[in-house]
Short mmCIF file of C-alpha atoms in Angstrom, two decimals:
data_model
loop_
_atom_site.label_atom_id
_atom_site.label_comp_id
_atom_site.label_asym_id
_atom_site.label_seq_id
_atom_site.Cartn_x
_atom_site.Cartn_y
_atom_site.Cartn_z
CA MET A 1 0.00 0.00 0.00
CA PHE A 2 1.06 3.58 -0.68
CA ALA A 3 3.75 2.30 -3.05
CA SER A 4 3.75 5.42 -5.19
CA ARG A 5 5.12 7.86 -2.64
CA GLY A 6 8.60 9.25 -2.34
CA THR A 7 11.42 8.56 0.07
CA ARG A 8 9.33 9.06 3.20
CA ALA A 9 6.25 6.95 3.74
CA PRO A 10 3.27 7.48 6.02
CA ARG A 11 3.74 6.04 9.50
CA TRP A 12 1.14 3.99 11.32
CA LEU A 13 1.04 4.86 15.00
CA TYR A 14 -1.88 2.49 15.40
CA ARG A 15 -3.22 -0.21 13.10
CA GLY A 16 -5.88 -2.81 13.88
CA ALA A 17 -4.89 -6.42 13.43
CA ILE A 18 -7.34 -7.22 10.64
CA SER A 19 -6.79 -3.91 8.88
CA ALA A 20 -3.09 -4.72 8.66
CA SER A 21 -3.72 -8.14 7.09
CA LYS A 22 -6.45 -7.39 4.54
CA ALA A 23 -6.69 -5.29 1.42
CA ARG A 24 -9.24 -2.50 1.61
CA THR A 25 -11.20 -4.10 -1.21
CA GLU A 26 -11.64 -7.40 0.65
CA SER A 27 -14.84 -8.33 2.44
CA SER A 28 -14.55 -8.27 6.21
CA VAL A 29 -16.53 -11.52 6.49
CA GLY A 30 -15.29 -14.86 5.15
CA ASN A 31 -17.29 -17.25 2.95
CA VAL A 32 -19.84 -14.55 2.12
CA ALA A 33 -20.12 -15.24 -1.61
CA GLU A 34 -20.85 -18.94 -1.17
CA VAL A 35 -23.45 -18.42 1.56
CA VAL A 36 -25.22 -15.67 -0.36
CA SER A 37 -25.22 -17.65 -3.60
CA GLY A 38 -27.04 -20.49 -1.88
CA ILE A 39 -29.67 -18.16 -0.42
CA ILE A 40 -30.31 -16.48 -3.75
CA GLN A 41 -30.68 -19.74 -5.62
CA ASP A 42 -33.06 -21.11 -2.97
CA VAL A 43 -35.31 -18.04 -3.09
CA ARG A 44 -35.17 -17.86 -6.86
CA GLN A 45 -36.33 -21.47 -7.18
CA GLY A 46 -38.46 -21.84 -4.06
CA GLY A 47 -40.28 -18.52 -3.87
CA ASN A 48 -42.10 -17.68 -0.65
CA ALA A 49 -41.33 -21.00 1.01
CA ALA A 50 -37.59 -20.52 0.59
CA LEU A 51 -37.81 -16.85 1.52
CA ASP A 52 -39.60 -17.72 4.74
CA LYS A 53 -37.11 -20.48 5.55
CA TYR A 54 -34.40 -17.82 5.79
CA CYS A 55 -36.63 -15.20 7.39
CA LEU A 56 -37.48 -17.70 10.14
CA LYS A 57 -33.81 -18.56 10.54
CA PHE A 58 -32.52 -14.99 10.77
CA ASP A 59 -35.57 -12.89 11.74
CA ARG A 60 -37.59 -15.51 13.68
CA VAL A 61 -40.76 -14.89 11.64
CA PRO A 62 -41.90 -15.32 8.02
CA HIS A 63 -41.82 -12.30 5.74
CA LYS A 64 -44.86 -10.05 5.85
CA ARG A 65 -46.31 -7.28 3.70
CA LEU A 66 -47.56 -4.58 6.05
CA SER A 67 -51.19 -3.60 5.68
CA GLU A 68 -52.62 -0.12 6.10
CA SER A 69 -53.68 -1.04 9.63
CA ASP A 70 -50.15 -2.28 10.40
CA ILE A 71 -48.72 1.03 9.23
CA GLU A 72 -51.34 2.94 11.20
CA GLY A 73 -50.31 0.99 14.30
CA CYS A 74 -46.68 2.04 13.75
CA LEU A 75 -47.76 5.67 13.39
CA LYS A 76 -49.70 5.53 16.66
CA ALA A 77 -46.66 4.03 18.41
CA CYS A 78 -44.48 7.05 17.57
CA SER A 79 -44.39 10.26 19.56
CA SER A 80 -45.12 13.67 18.07
CA GLN A 81 -41.44 14.58 18.53
CA GLU A 82 -40.32 11.49 16.61
CA LEU A 83 -42.69 12.28 13.76
CA ALA A 84 -41.58 15.92 13.67
CA ASP A 85 -37.93 14.89 13.58
CA VAL A 86 -38.49 12.50 10.67
CA LYS A 87 -40.44 15.19 8.83
CA TYR A 88 -37.60 17.70 9.31
CA ALA A 89 -35.01 15.25 7.98
CA GLN A 90 -37.18 14.26 5.03
CA ASN A 91 -37.81 17.90 4.12
CA ASN A 92 -34.06 18.49 3.93
CA ILE A 93 -33.41 15.36 1.90
CA ARG A 94 -36.34 16.02 -0.43
CA ARG A 95 -35.18 19.60 -1.02
CA PHE A 96 -31.66 18.57 -2.03
CA ALA A 97 -32.88 15.61 -4.12
CA GLN A 98 -35.25 17.92 -5.98
CA LEU A 99 -32.41 20.36 -6.67
CA GLN A 100 -30.42 17.46 -8.09
CA ARG A 101 -33.36 16.34 -10.23
CA ASP A 102 -33.87 19.87 -11.53
CA SER A 103 -30.22 19.97 -12.59
CA MET A 104 -30.79 17.04 -14.96
CA LYS A 105 -31.99 18.59 -18.19
CA ASP A 106 -33.35 16.86 -21.25
CA VAL A 107 -31.41 17.80 -24.38
CA GLU A 108 -32.50 18.26 -27.99
CA VAL A 109 -30.24 20.03 -30.47
CA GLU A 110 -29.64 20.28 -34.22
CA THR A 111 -26.01 19.20 -34.38
CA GLN A 112 -25.77 19.84 -38.14
CA PRO A 113 -28.37 20.82 -40.74
CA GLY A 114 -31.24 18.37 -40.58
CA VAL A 115 -29.78 16.22 -37.76
CA ILE A 116 -31.67 16.37 -34.45
CA LEU A 117 -30.13 14.52 -31.50
CA GLY A 118 -31.39 14.40 -27.94
CA HIS A 119 -31.64 12.57 -24.68
CA LYS A 120 -34.44 12.09 -22.18
CA HIS A 121 -34.19 11.34 -18.47
CA LEU A 122 -36.72 8.64 -17.58
CA PRO A 123 -37.30 7.30 -14.06
CA ILE A 124 -36.97 3.57 -13.46
CA ARG A 125 -40.49 2.19 -13.05
CA ASN A 126 -40.05 -0.51 -10.38
CA VAL A 127 -37.57 0.02 -7.55
CA GLY A 128 -36.72 -1.92 -4.40
CA CYS A 129 -35.25 -0.12 -1.38
CA TYR A 130 -33.42 -2.05 1.32
CA VAL A 131 -33.42 -0.39 4.74
CA PRO A 132 -31.06 -2.01 7.28
CA GLY A 133 -32.63 -3.10 10.56
CA GLY A 134 -31.56 -5.15 13.53
CA LYS A 135 -29.75 -3.76 16.54
CA PHE A 136 -29.39 -0.35 14.89
CA PRO A 137 -32.51 0.23 12.73
CA MET A 138 -31.43 2.65 10.01
CA ILE A 139 -34.43 4.97 9.92
CA ALA A 140 -32.54 7.44 7.76
CA SER A 141 -32.03 4.90 5.00
CA ALA A 142 -35.76 5.10 4.33
CA HIS A 143 -35.42 8.79 3.52
CA MET A 144 -32.29 8.27 1.48
CA SER A 145 -33.69 5.55 -0.77
CA VAL A 146 -37.50 5.64 -0.83
CA LEU A 147 -37.88 9.40 -0.79
CA THR A 148 -35.13 9.94 -3.35
CA ALA A 149 -36.73 7.37 -5.67
CA LYS A 150 -40.05 9.16 -5.41
CA VAL A 151 -38.44 12.52 -6.18
CA ALA A 152 -36.94 10.86 -9.25
CA GLY A 153 -40.46 9.86 -10.34
CA CYS A 154 -40.37 6.08 -9.84
CA GLU A 155 -43.89 4.67 -10.08
CA ARG A 156 -43.58 1.67 -7.75
CA VAL A 157 -41.24 1.74 -4.79
CA LEU A 158 -41.05 -1.40 -2.66
CA ALA A 159 -39.33 -0.98 0.72
CA CYS A 160 -38.21 -3.68 3.13
CA THR A 161 -36.53 -3.94 6.50
CA ALA A 162 -36.01 -6.66 9.09
CA PRO A 163 -38.22 -6.94 12.17
CA MET A 164 -36.77 -5.94 15.50
CA PRO A 165 -34.40 -8.43 17.15
CA GLY A 166 -35.12 -9.69 20.65
CA GLY A 167 -38.40 -9.43 22.49
CA ASP A 168 -41.55 -10.69 20.83
CA PRO A 169 -40.83 -12.02 17.32
CA GLY A 170 -42.07 -10.00 14.37
CA ARG A 171 -42.15 -6.58 15.99
CA PRO A 172 -41.85 -3.90 13.30
CA PRO A 173 -39.34 -1.10 13.79
CA ASN A 174 -42.08 1.48 14.16
CA LEU A 175 -40.23 4.65 13.24
CA THR A 176 -38.49 3.00 10.27
CA VAL A 177 -41.85 1.86 8.91
CA VAL A 178 -43.28 5.33 9.45
CA ALA A 179 -40.31 6.89 7.65
CA MET A 180 -40.85 4.53 4.70
CA HIS A 181 -44.53 5.44 4.63
CA MET A 182 -43.90 9.19 4.90
CA ALA A 183 -41.29 8.93 2.15
CA GLY A 184 -43.89 7.47 -0.21
CA ALA A 185 -43.28 3.71 -0.27
CA ASP A 186 -45.96 1.86 -2.25
CA GLU A 187 -45.30 -1.52 -0.59
CA ILE A 188 -43.61 -2.18 2.75
CA TYR A 189 -42.33 -5.63 3.75
CA LEU A 190 -40.82 -6.99 6.94
CA MET A 191 -37.89 -9.04 5.63
CA GLY A 192 -34.17 -8.54 5.72
CA GLY A 193 -30.84 -9.95 4.64
CA ALA A 194 -29.72 -11.52 1.39
CA GLN A 195 -33.06 -13.31 1.14
CA ALA A 196 -34.85 -9.96 0.86
CA ILE A 197 -32.53 -8.87 -1.94
CA ALA A 198 -33.23 -12.15 -3.76
CA ALA A 199 -37.00 -11.74 -3.33
CA MET A 200 -36.93 -8.24 -4.75
CA ALA A 201 -34.70 -9.23 -7.66
CA TYR A 202 -36.50 -12.41 -8.72
CA GLY A 203 -39.92 -11.99 -7.17
CA THR A 204 -42.03 -14.65 -5.48
CA GLU A 205 -45.63 -15.81 -5.78
CA THR A 206 -46.74 -12.66 -3.94
CA ILE A 207 -43.88 -10.17 -4.37
CA GLY A 208 -43.47 -8.55 -7.76
CA SER A 209 -39.88 -8.30 -8.90
CA VAL A 210 -38.22 -4.92 -9.29
CA ASP A 211 -35.86 -3.54 -11.91
CA PHE A 212 -33.45 -1.78 -9.56
CA ILE A 213 -32.34 -2.22 -5.93
CA ALA A 214 -30.93 0.54 -3.72
CA GLY A 215 -29.83 0.81 -0.14
CA PRO A 216 -26.92 -0.04 2.17
CA GLY A 217 -26.46 -3.17 4.22
CA ASN A 218 -24.04 -5.57 5.82
CA ALA A 219 -21.54 -7.73 3.97
CA PHE A 220 -24.24 -10.28 3.07
CA VAL A 221 -26.58 -7.67 1.65
CA ALA A 222 -23.77 -6.05 -0.35
CA GLU A 223 -22.76 -9.45 -1.73
CA ALA A 224 -26.37 -10.25 -2.61
CA LYS A 225 -26.66 -7.01 -4.55
CA LYS A 226 -23.44 -7.88 -6.36
CA GLN A 227 -24.76 -11.31 -7.32
CA VAL A 228 -28.18 -10.15 -8.58
CA PHE A 229 -26.65 -7.34 -10.63
CA GLY A 230 -27.47 -7.98 -14.25
CA LYS A 231 -30.91 -9.32 -13.45
CA VAL A 232 -31.55 -5.96 -11.84
CA GLY A 233 -29.62 -2.75 -11.59
CA ILE A 234 -28.11 -1.68 -8.28
CA ASP A 235 -27.14 1.67 -6.89
CA LEU A 236 -23.65 0.69 -5.69
CA LEU A 237 -21.90 -1.74 -3.39
CA ALA A 238 -22.47 -0.07 -0.04
CA GLY A 239 -21.15 -2.50 2.53
CA PRO A 240 -20.00 -1.97 6.14
CA THR A 241 -19.50 1.72 6.80
CA GLU A 242 -16.11 3.47 6.87
CA THR A 243 -14.85 6.81 8.12
CA LEU A 244 -11.64 8.69 7.31
CA LEU A 245 -10.52 11.84 9.14
CA LEU A 246 -8.01 14.22 7.54
CA CYS A 247 -6.70 16.59 10.20
CA ASP A 248 -4.02 19.11 11.00
CA ASP A 249 -3.32 20.44 14.49
CA SER A 250 -6.26 22.87 14.41
CA VAL A 251 -8.54 20.20 15.87
CA ASP A 252 -8.29 18.37 19.19
CA ALA A 253 -8.56 14.76 20.28
CA GLU A 254 -11.99 15.19 21.88
CA ILE A 255 -13.45 15.92 18.44
CA THR A 256 -11.46 13.28 16.54
CA THR A 257 -12.33 10.61 19.09
CA ALA A 258 -16.03 11.39 18.89
CA ASP A 259 -15.96 11.32 15.10
CA LEU A 260 -14.03 8.05 14.86
CA LEU A 261 -16.10 6.17 17.44
CA GLY A 262 -19.30 7.67 16.06
CA GLN A 263 -18.84 5.46 13.03
CA ALA A 264 -17.02 2.55 14.68
CA GLU A 265 -20.17 1.79 16.69
CA HIS A 266 -21.99 0.68 13.52
CA GLY A 267 -20.71 -2.87 13.82
CA TYR A 268 -17.76 -5.13 14.44
CA ASN A 269 -16.04 -4.45 11.11
CA THR A 270 -16.05 -0.69 10.63
CA PRO A 271 -12.78 0.91 9.46
CA ALA A 272 -12.17 4.17 11.34
CA ILE A 273 -9.03 5.97 10.19
CA LEU A 274 -7.24 9.16 11.20
CA VAL A 275 -4.64 10.65 8.86
CA THR A 276 -2.87 13.68 10.28
CA THR A 277 0.18 15.87 9.98
CA SER A 278 0.24 16.23 13.78
CA GLU A 279 1.92 13.44 15.74
CA LYS A 280 0.62 15.00 18.95
CA LEU A 281 -2.97 14.78 17.71
CA ALA A 282 -2.36 11.20 16.67
CA MET A 283 -1.04 10.17 20.10
CA ASP A 284 -3.71 12.13 21.97
CA THR A 285 -6.45 10.52 19.88
CA ILE A 286 -5.18 6.99 20.51
CA ALA A 287 -5.08 7.65 24.25
CA ARG A 288 -8.49 9.30 24.37
CA ILE A 289 -10.16 6.52 22.38
CA GLU A 290 -8.98 3.99 24.95
CA GLN A 291 -10.55 6.08 27.70
CA GLU A 292 -13.77 6.74 25.80
CA LEU A 293 -14.27 3.05 25.07
CA LYS A 294 -14.59 2.47 28.82
CA ILE A 295 -17.70 4.64 29.08
CA ILE A 296 -19.66 4.88 25.82
CA PRO A 297 -22.85 2.78 25.67
CA THR A 298 -21.93 1.25 22.29
CA ALA A 299 -18.44 0.15 23.32
CA GLU A 300 -19.36 -3.48 22.65
CA THR A 301 -19.26 -2.88 18.90
CA ALA A 302 -17.04 0.21 18.69
CA ALA A 303 -14.22 -1.39 20.66
CA VAL A 304 -14.07 -4.40 18.36
CA SER A 305 -14.05 -2.23 15.24
CA TRP A 306 -11.29 -0.05 16.68
CA ARG A 307 -9.24 -3.05 17.83
CA ASP A 308 -9.47 -4.80 14.45
CA TRP A 309 -9.99 -2.03 11.89
CA GLY A 310 -8.80 1.25 13.43
CA GLU A 311 -5.84 3.14 11.96
CA VAL A 312 -3.88 6.25 12.88
CA ILE A 313 -1.49 7.41 10.17
CA VAL A 314 0.97 10.31 10.40
CA VAL A 315 2.08 12.06 7.21
CA ASP A 316 4.57 14.84 6.55
CA SER A 317 2.50 17.23 4.43
CA ASP A 318 -0.97 18.09 3.16
CA ALA A 319 0.02 16.79 -0.27
CA GLU A 320 0.93 13.42 1.23
CA MET A 321 -2.32 13.43 3.21
CA LEU A 322 -4.21 13.99 -0.04
CA GLU A 323 -2.40 11.12 -1.74
CA VAL A 324 -3.08 8.74 1.14
CA ALA A 325 -6.75 9.76 1.20
CA ASP A 326 -7.16 9.24 -2.54
CA GLU A 327 -5.70 5.76 -2.23
CA ILE A 328 -7.91 4.82 0.72
CA ALA A 329 -11.01 6.23 -1.08
CA GLY A 330 -13.00 6.27 2.14
CA GLU A 331 -16.77 6.26 2.30
CA HIS A 332 -17.01 9.23 4.66
CA VAL A 333 -14.11 11.68 4.49
CA GLN A 334 -14.15 14.31 7.20
CA VAL A 335 -11.68 17.18 6.72
CA MET A 336 -10.90 19.16 9.86
CA HIS A 337 -8.11 21.38 8.68
CA ARG A 338 -7.31 25.09 8.45
CA ASN A 339 -7.31 24.81 4.67
CA TRP A 340 -10.12 22.34 4.06
CA ASP A 341 -10.80 23.97 0.71
CA TYR A 342 -7.54 22.45 -0.59
CA PHE A 343 -9.05 18.99 -0.14
CA LYS A 344 -12.39 20.05 -1.58
CA GLN A 345 -10.63 21.21 -4.73
CA ASN A 346 -8.17 18.32 -5.09
CA LEU A 347 -9.54 15.13 -3.54
CA ARG A 348 -10.76 12.71 -6.22
CA ASN A 349 -11.76 9.43 -4.54
CA TYR A 350 -14.33 9.41 -1.75
CA GLY A 351 -17.98 8.77 -0.97
CA GLY A 352 -19.07 11.95 0.81
CA LEU A 353 -16.99 14.92 1.91
CA PHE A 354 -17.53 16.71 5.24
CA LEU A 355 -15.62 19.97 5.31
CA GLY A 356 -14.65 21.77 8.50
CA VAL A 357 -15.00 20.98 12.18
CA GLU A 358 -18.51 22.43 12.24
CA THR A 359 -20.04 19.48 10.35
CA ASN A 360 -19.65 15.76 10.78
CA VAL A 361 -20.66 12.40 9.35
CA ALA A 362 -23.70 12.02 11.61
CA TYR A 363 -25.24 15.16 10.09
CA GLY A 364 -24.93 13.63 6.65
CA ASP A 365 -26.04 10.20 7.83
CA LYS A 366 -29.26 11.40 9.37
CA VAL A 367 -30.55 14.82 8.53
CA ILE A 368 -28.68 17.49 6.59
CA GLY A 369 -29.90 16.57 3.11
CA THR A 370 -27.11 14.81 1.24
CA ASN A 371 -27.54 11.08 0.74
CA HIS A 372 -25.87 8.67 3.16
CA THR A 373 -25.71 5.63 0.88
CA LEU A 374 -22.10 5.92 -0.25
CA PRO A 375 -19.41 3.74 -1.89
CA THR A 376 -17.27 1.57 0.38
CA GLN A 377 -14.22 -0.70 0.02
CA THR A 378 -12.47 1.77 -2.35
CA SER A 379 -15.35 1.83 -4.85
CA GLY A 380 -15.30 5.62 -4.52
CA ARG A 381 -12.51 5.36 -7.08
CA TYR A 382 -15.10 4.71 -9.79
CA THR A 383 -18.52 5.77 -8.50
CA GLY A 384 -20.23 8.31 -6.34
CA GLY A 385 -23.04 7.65 -3.89
CA LEU A 386 -26.78 7.23 -4.19
CA TRP A 387 -28.56 10.28 -5.56
CA VAL A 388 -31.68 11.03 -7.53
CA GLY A 389 -29.84 10.33 -10.80
CA LYS A 390 -29.31 6.68 -9.83
CA PHE A 391 -33.05 6.13 -10.18
CA ILE A 392 -33.13 7.70 -13.63
CA LYS A 393 -32.14 6.27 -17.01
CA THR A 394 -30.81 8.54 -19.73
CA HIS A 395 -31.97 7.51 -23.20
CA THR A 396 -30.87 9.08 -26.47
CA TYR A 397 -32.91 9.61 -29.64
CA GLN A 398 -32.43 11.00 -33.14
CA HIS A 399 -34.40 12.08 -36.17
CA ILE A 400 -33.11 13.58 -39.42
CA SER A 401 -34.24 14.98 -42.75
CA LYS A 402 -33.88 13.15 -46.09
CA GLU A 403 -31.14 15.57 -47.10
CA ALA A 404 -29.23 14.84 -43.89
CA SER A 405 -29.78 11.11 -44.39
CA VAL A 406 -28.01 11.35 -47.75
CA GLU A 407 -25.01 13.17 -46.26
CA VAL A 408 -24.71 10.91 -43.21
CA GLY A 409 -25.48 7.82 -45.28
CA ASP A 410 -22.56 8.42 -47.65
CA TYR A 411 -20.13 8.35 -44.74
CA CYS A 412 -21.93 5.49 -42.97
CA SER A 413 -21.89 3.29 -46.09
CA ARG A 414 -18.15 3.58 -46.48
CA LEU A 415 -17.43 3.19 -42.76
CA CYS A 416 -19.53 -0.01 -42.60
CA GLY A 417 -17.72 -1.32 -45.66
CA TYR A 418 -14.36 -0.85 -44.02
CA GLU A 419 -15.59 -3.24 -41.29
CA ASN A 420 -17.02 -5.80 -43.77
CA PHE A 421 -20.54 -5.29 -42.41
CA ALA A 422 -22.56 -5.64 -45.60
CA GLY A 423 -25.89 -5.63 -43.76
CA HIS A 424 -25.05 -2.45 -41.89
CA LYS A 425 -23.90 -0.89 -45.15
CA GLU A 426 -27.17 -1.80 -46.83
CA GLN A 427 -29.10 0.14 -44.18
CA ALA A 428 -27.42 3.26 -45.50
CA ASP A 429 -27.40 2.19 -49.15
CA VAL A 430 -31.12 1.48 -49.41
CA ARG A 431 -31.77 5.10 -48.42
CA LEU A 432 -29.06 6.46 -50.67
CA ARG A 433 -30.52 4.61 -53.67
CA ARG A 434 -33.88 6.25 -52.97
CA TRP A 435 -32.79 9.76 -52.17
CA LYS A 436 -29.44 10.26 -53.94
CA PRO A 437 -29.92 10.22 -57.71
CA GLY A 438 -27.55 7.86 -59.57
CA TYR A 439 -26.17 6.25 -56.40
CA ASP A 440 -24.31 3.01 -57.19
CA THR A 441 -24.10 0.66 -54.21
CA LYS A 442 -20.58 -0.68 -53.80
CA TYR A 443 -19.35 -3.64 -51.81
CA TYR A 444 -15.86 -3.96 -50.47
CA GLU A 445 -13.84 -7.07 -51.19
CA GLY A 446 -10.40 -8.18 -50.03
CA SER A 447 -8.65 -8.46 -46.72
CA GLN A 448 -7.64 -4.81 -46.82
CA ASN A 449 -11.05 -3.65 -48.07
CA GLN A 450 -9.45 -2.04 -51.09
CA THR A 451 -11.59 -3.38 -53.96
CA LEU A 452 -14.98 -1.85 -54.71
CA LEU A 453 -17.58 -3.94 -56.53
CA SER A 454 -20.97 -2.75 -57.76
CA ARG A 455 -24.08 -4.27 -56.18
CA PRO A 456 -25.34 -7.20 -58.26
CA GLY A 457 -28.10 -6.04 -60.55
CA ALA A 458 -27.23 -2.37 -60.04
CA LYS A 459 -28.29 -0.09 -62.87
#
């Protein structure tokens, strides 16, 4: 790693045991592909019975489509403050998604006399949105996927999440269901895991398949999305969350500790990385994290992530910090630096960028308006995160005049001939014979396409 740098390399003052032994592109869970493949094939072939086999195994109850009365029960279970908070977050997310949608313009232009080319932005008709549940029900993922799909104009949006763990089996995560409903979901199901992805992709006797699946999830959900891609489209491979802090000495260890552990609590396999030009900040952060892990309520998960996946890296300059960050391509990149604009202007590979000490990843995760479904495991090198444009297809079209057809056809006929595509060439030639007086169709012959022969029967 970091093989491209000069004589001095970044120094790890702390590196989790698993982080040191795995590439950033590797899954943090072993045997995922094989397990997920079996689940998908079972659900694809066995429909509801296979789906419920896995739902019973992992969620303790069969899958269920929530009725209007079920949703009403979830609404009644939520406080007025909870509902107001969800509404505030959804207003912010809707506003930014609508701004993004408005930026996507249809195009129609006459590129040369008689040639009209254009493109149209068309929403995907059937969409499935996966909302993570379990110990940490991801209420915000309902806003990020369902609401964004509806802003895009998707006609049918199916949303699913797992029932609550522990307690009575089959309990819905009330506020998550309410968020799905408020965001505009047309169908809401209690089902989670790779089996839910398979059901959305292939359908069952009672669940209509979708054309596109969006939403984050654990390693099994991310792998399931990878394996159904092709049958359906997917937003991106958003696996276990990651956070990367880029800091100089203008920030203190209280802030860096909070921002690292704020993401490490997601699960047992969350990379949380600090890259800094300040060795003092690095040492202070390591010490403070150890103290904080003794008191925070989510230490059970955060401590394991920090032990196995945490990193503290010291670099010599902002330029080196930029290079390290681009290579890591972190999901969340938080820049707390006197000159954060330098990173805004120059950083190329990341999921979402959080600039200045005033903001943080939690704002983006929950409420501020940008989408929290972001690329992980270095996929920020080739894609951005979920946004309204992911739910929209861009289709081109063309129409031309007869005069333009003659001009374009002349070139097209010869270009097809160079490639020995006689059928393609004839598509141009049949129009040229009609609309270009005296046109003599020629065929190319010879390995170098040098010999022109007249069309048999040509006059």
